[in-house]
Amino acid sequence: MEKESFSKKETVDQKKHSQTEVEISGKAESDKPVEFFNVDNGDTLQSIKIYGNAEVKIRSKASNLNHSKTESKSETVVEKLKEFSQNIVKENNVKERMSEMKQKTKQIDVTGFQAGAWIFASIVAFLAILIFFTYKYLKK
């Protein structure tokens, strides 16, 4: 039997690295406070507010590393159907199946009267029940 095979392995390695450095320097006064908001993707990470007279220096450093590894493996085996079908369906096998089918058909023909009798009896019973309930309904 001839066999063809196909195998595929795929690996995806992704790294996302982002680094943020912020340095703020200034002077806060009593009527003008210094405000600092650290926002990342719409989320406030930190909020700093300095009041009074002061010299201000703020240094912030942040890094973000996302690492994702995806591995997919697919394997397919295709066999020749010609030899497989020849082994399963042979002329002798087909002839045997046809003779069995003919015998089963003869059995159904012989016992077919019983099936017909059951169908007739169930129809008569259904009609009897229907007539009974119709009589009860119309009697009121």
PDB file of C-alpha atoms in Angstrom:
ATOM      1  CA  MET A   1       0.000   0.000   0.000  1.00  0.00           C
ATOM      2  CA  GLU A   2       1.427   3.354  -1.006  1.00  0.00           C
ATOM      3  CA  LYS A   3       1.278   6.105   1.553  1.00  0.00           C
ATOM      4  CA  GLU A   4       1.720   9.847   1.158  1.00  0.00           C
ATOM      5  CA  SER A   5       2.257  12.006   4.185  1.00  0.00           C
ATOM      6  CA  PHE A   6       2.413  15.722   4.725  1.00  0.00           C
ATOM      7  CA  SER A   7       3.541  17.322   7.936  1.00  0.00           C
ATOM      8  CA  LYS A   8       3.825  20.991   8.824  1.00  0.00           C
ATOM      9  CA  LYS A   9       5.123  22.655  11.979  1.00  0.00           C
ATOM     10  CA  GLU A  10       4.876  26.397  12.438  1.00  0.00           C
ATOM     11  CA  THR A  11       6.285  28.424  15.323  1.00  0.00           C
ATOM     12  CA  VAL A  12       5.578  32.113  15.771  1.00  0.00           C
ATOM     13  CA  ASP A  13       7.631  33.986  18.355  1.00  0.00           C
ATOM     14  CA  GLN A  14       6.600  37.580  19.080  1.00  0.00           C
ATOM     15  CA  LYS A  15       8.236  40.028  21.441  1.00  0.00           C
ATOM     16  CA  LYS A  16       6.929  43.520  22.069  1.00  0.00           C
ATOM     17  CA  HIS A  17       9.138  45.798  24.103  1.00  0.00           C
ATOM     18  CA  SER A  18       8.295  49.392  24.966  1.00  0.00           C
ATOM     19  CA  GLN A  19      10.212  51.719  27.237  1.00  0.00           C
ATOM     20  CA  THR A  20       9.134  55.133  28.505  1.00  0.00           C
ATOM     21  CA  GLU A  21      11.301  57.753  30.195  1.00  0.00           C
ATOM     22  CA  VAL A  22       9.855  60.992  31.557  1.00  0.00           C
ATOM     23  CA  GLU A  23      11.785  63.815  33.182  1.00  0.00           C
ATOM     24  CA  ILE A  24      10.000  66.913  34.489  1.00  0.00           C
ATOM     25  CA  SER A  25      11.618  69.858  36.161  1.00  0.00           C
ATOM     26  CA  GLY A  26      10.007  73.125  37.200  1.00  0.00           C
ATOM     27  CA  LYS A  27       8.976  75.375  40.045  1.00  0.00           C
ATOM     28  CA  ALA A  28       5.765  75.150  42.044  1.00  0.00           C
ATOM     29  CA  GLU A  29       4.221  78.283  43.500  1.00  0.00           C
ATOM     30  CA  SER A  30       1.530  78.616  46.121  1.00  0.00           C
ATOM     31  CA  ASP A  31      -1.146  79.731  43.642  1.00  0.00           C
ATOM     32  CA  LYS A  32       0.103  77.523  40.734  1.00  0.00           C
ATOM     33  CA  PRO A  33       0.641  73.889  41.777  1.00  0.00           C
ATOM     34  CA  VAL A  34       2.559  71.438  39.563  1.00  0.00           C
ATOM     35  CA  GLU A  35       0.460  68.477  38.423  1.00  0.00           C
ATOM     36  CA  PHE A  36       1.818  65.318  36.799  1.00  0.00           C
ATOM     37  CA  PHE A  37      -0.311  62.450  35.423  1.00  0.00           C
ATOM     38  CA  ASN A  38       1.203  59.238  34.101  1.00  0.00           C
ATOM     39  CA  VAL A  39      -1.339  57.726  31.683  1.00  0.00           C
ATOM     40  CA  ASP A  40      -0.840  54.447  29.785  1.00  0.00           C
ATOM     41  CA  ASN A  41      -3.473  53.207  27.286  1.00  0.00           C
ATOM     42  CA  GLY A  42      -6.173  55.365  28.864  1.00  0.00           C
ATOM     43  CA  ASP A  43      -5.360  54.192  32.426  1.00  0.00           C
ATOM     44  CA  THR A  44      -3.883  56.627  34.937  1.00  0.00           C
ATOM     45  CA  LEU A  45      -0.925  54.886  36.536  1.00  0.00           C
ATOM     46  CA  GLN A  46       0.053  57.721  38.878  1.00  0.00           C
ATOM     47  CA  SER A  47      -0.980  61.254  39.665  1.00  0.00           C
ATOM     48  CA  ILE A  48       1.315  63.764  41.445  1.00  0.00           C
ATOM     49  CA  LYS A  49       0.309  67.260  42.606  1.00  0.00           C
ATOM     50  CA  ILE A  50       2.806  69.558  44.347  1.00  0.00           C
ATOM     51  CA  TYR A  51       1.649  72.707  46.255  1.00  0.00           C
ATOM     52  CA  GLY A  52       3.671  75.538  47.752  1.00  0.00           C
ATOM     53  CA  ASN A  53       7.004  77.105  46.806  1.00  0.00           C
ATOM     54  CA  ALA A  54       9.310  74.314  45.696  1.00  0.00           C
ATOM     55  CA  GLU A  55      11.791  73.320  43.030  1.00  0.00           C
ATOM     56  CA  VAL A  56      10.379  70.199  41.318  1.00  0.00           C
ATOM     57  CA  LYS A  57      12.247  67.385  39.553  1.00  0.00           C
ATOM     58  CA  ILE A  58      10.405  64.211  38.594  1.00  0.00           C
ATOM     59  CA  ARG A  59      12.066  61.320  36.779  1.00  0.00           C
ATOM     60  CA  SER A  60      10.058  58.274  35.793  1.00  0.00           C
ATOM     61  CA  LYS A  61      11.072  55.212  33.835  1.00  0.00           C
ATOM     62  CA  ALA A  62       8.801  52.365  32.750  1.00  0.00           C
ATOM     63  CA  SER A  63       9.297  49.375  30.500  1.00  0.00           C
ATOM     64  CA  ASN A  64       6.835  46.850  29.192  1.00  0.00           C
ATOM     65  CA  LEU A  65       7.719  43.493  27.654  1.00  0.00           C
ATOM     66  CA  ASN A  66       5.135  41.174  26.074  1.00  0.00           C
ATOM     67  CA  HIS A  67       6.370  37.803  24.924  1.00  0.00           C
ATOM     68  CA  SER A  68       4.106  35.363  23.117  1.00  0.00           C
ATOM     69  CA  LYS A  69       5.004  32.073  21.488  1.00  0.00           C
ATOM     70  CA  THR A  70       2.540  30.179  19.308  1.00  0.00           C
ATOM     71  CA  GLU A  71       3.227  26.733  17.950  1.00  0.00           C
ATOM     72  CA  SER A  72       0.932  24.869  15.578  1.00  0.00           C
ATOM     73  CA  LYS A  73       1.474  21.427  14.156  1.00  0.00           C
ATOM     74  CA  SER A  74      -0.635  19.783  11.476  1.00  0.00           C
ATOM     75  CA  GLU A  75      -0.206  16.337  10.026  1.00  0.00           C
ATOM     76  CA  THR A  76      -2.178  14.729   7.201  1.00  0.00           C
ATOM     77  CA  VAL A  77      -1.904  11.163   5.955  1.00  0.00           C
ATOM     78  CA  VAL A  78      -3.392  10.361   2.539  1.00  0.00           C
ATOM     79  CA  GLU A  79      -3.609   6.725   1.485  1.00  0.00           C
ATOM     80  CA  LYS A  80      -4.329   5.450  -1.967  1.00  0.00           C
ATOM     81  CA  LEU A  81      -8.021   4.591  -2.173  1.00  0.00           C
ATOM     82  CA  LYS A  82      -7.632   2.260  -5.114  1.00  0.00           C
ATOM     83  CA  GLU A  83      -6.025  -0.605  -3.182  1.00  0.00           C
ATOM     84  CA  PHE A  84      -8.228  -0.019  -0.156  1.00  0.00           C
ATOM     85  CA  SER A  85     -11.413  -0.255  -2.201  1.00  0.00           C
ATOM     86  CA  GLN A  86     -10.125  -3.341  -4.028  1.00  0.00           C
ATOM     87  CA  ASN A  87      -9.551  -5.149  -0.725  1.00  0.00           C
ATOM     88  CA  ILE A  88     -12.984  -4.280   0.667  1.00  0.00           C
ATOM     89  CA  VAL A  89     -15.192  -4.624  -2.397  1.00  0.00           C
ATOM     90  CA  LYS A  90     -14.442  -7.798  -4.355  1.00  0.00           C
ATOM     91  CA  GLU A  91     -16.744  -9.482  -6.842  1.00  0.00           C
ATOM     92  CA  ASN A  92     -17.439 -12.384  -4.493  1.00  0.00           C
ATOM     93  CA  ASN A  93     -18.239  -9.998  -1.661  1.00  0.00           C
ATOM     94  CA  VAL A  94     -20.698  -8.062  -3.830  1.00  0.00           C
ATOM     95  CA  LYS A  95     -22.408 -11.264  -5.005  1.00  0.00           C
ATOM     96  CA  GLU A  96     -22.779 -12.478  -1.403  1.00  0.00           C
ATOM     97  CA  ARG A  97     -24.343  -9.189  -0.341  1.00  0.00           C
ATOM     98  CA  MET A  98     -26.786  -9.284  -3.259  1.00  0.00           C
ATOM     99  CA  SER A  99     -27.905 -12.821  -2.372  1.00  0.00           C
ATOM    100  CA  GLU A 100     -28.408 -11.771   1.281  1.00  0.00           C
ATOM    101  CA  MET A 101     -30.490  -8.799   0.137  1.00  0.00           C
ATOM    102  CA  LYS A 102     -32.721 -11.077  -1.974  1.00  0.00           C
ATOM    103  CA  GLN A 103     -33.269 -13.418   0.989  1.00  0.00           C
ATOM    104  CA  LYS A 104     -34.152 -10.530   3.321  1.00  0.00           C
ATOM    105  CA  THR A 105     -36.589  -9.177   0.727  1.00  0.00           C
ATOM    106  CA  LYS A 106     -38.316 -12.572   0.492  1.00  0.00           C
ATOM    107  CA  GLN A 107     -38.624 -12.711   4.289  1.00  0.00           C
ATOM    108  CA  ILE A 108     -40.211  -9.256   4.336  1.00  0.00           C
ATOM    109  CA  ASP A 109     -42.673 -10.296   1.596  1.00  0.00           C
ATOM    110  CA  VAL A 110     -43.666 -13.425   3.526  1.00  0.00           C
ATOM    111  CA  THR A 111     -44.148 -11.590   6.846  1.00  0.00           C
ATOM    112  CA  GLY A 112     -45.444  -8.416   5.228  1.00  0.00           C
ATOM    113  CA  PHE A 113     -49.039  -9.367   6.065  1.00  0.00           C
ATOM    114  CA  GLN A 114     -48.297  -8.936   9.761  1.00  0.00           C
ATOM    115  CA  ALA A 115     -47.040  -5.379   9.225  1.00  0.00           C
ATOM    116  CA  GLY A 116     -50.140  -4.570   7.171  1.00  0.00           C
ATOM    117  CA  ALA A 117     -52.378  -6.001   9.865  1.00  0.00           C
ATOM    118  CA  TRP A 118     -50.728  -3.836  12.539  1.00  0.00           C
ATOM    119  CA  ILE A 119     -51.101  -0.706  10.409  1.00  0.00           C
ATOM    120  CA  PHE A 120     -54.792  -1.470   9.738  1.00  0.00           C
ATOM    121  CA  ALA A 121     -55.464  -2.179  13.431  1.00  0.00           C
ATOM    122  CA  SER A 122     -53.802   1.062  14.560  1.00  0.00           C
ATOM    123  CA  ILE A 123     -55.812   3.120  12.028  1.00  0.00           C
ATOM    124  CA  VAL A 124     -59.078   1.497  13.188  1.00  0.00           C
ATOM    125  CA  ALA A 125     -58.175   2.163  16.861  1.00  0.00           C
ATOM    126  CA  PHE A 126     -57.358   5.810  16.102  1.00  0.00           C
ATOM    127  CA  LEU A 127     -60.664   6.286  14.259  1.00  0.00           C
ATOM    128  CA  ALA A 128     -62.569   4.635  17.125  1.00  0.00           C
ATOM    129  CA  ILE A 129     -60.994   7.014  19.660  1.00  0.00           C
ATOM    130  CA  LEU A 130     -61.714   9.980  17.394  1.00  0.00           C
ATOM    131  CA  ILE A 131     -65.372   8.980  16.969  1.00  0.00           C
ATOM    132  CA  PHE A 132     -65.748   8.442  20.741  1.00  0.00           C
ATOM    133  CA  PHE A 133     -64.434  11.908  21.650  1.00  0.00           C
ATOM    134  CA  THR A 134     -66.463  13.538  18.851  1.00  0.00           C
ATOM    135  CA  TYR A 135     -69.610  11.835  20.219  1.00  0.00           C
ATOM    136  CA  LYS A 136     -68.832  13.044  23.766  1.00  0.00           C
ATOM    137  CA  TYR A 137     -68.226  16.612  22.507  1.00  0.00           C
ATOM    138  CA  LEU A 138     -71.428  16.773  20.459  1.00  0.00           C
ATOM    139  CA  LYS A 139     -73.519  15.200  23.274  1.00  0.00           C
ATOM    140  CA  LYS A 140     -72.921  18.260  25.492  1.00  0.00           C
TER     141      LYS A 140
END
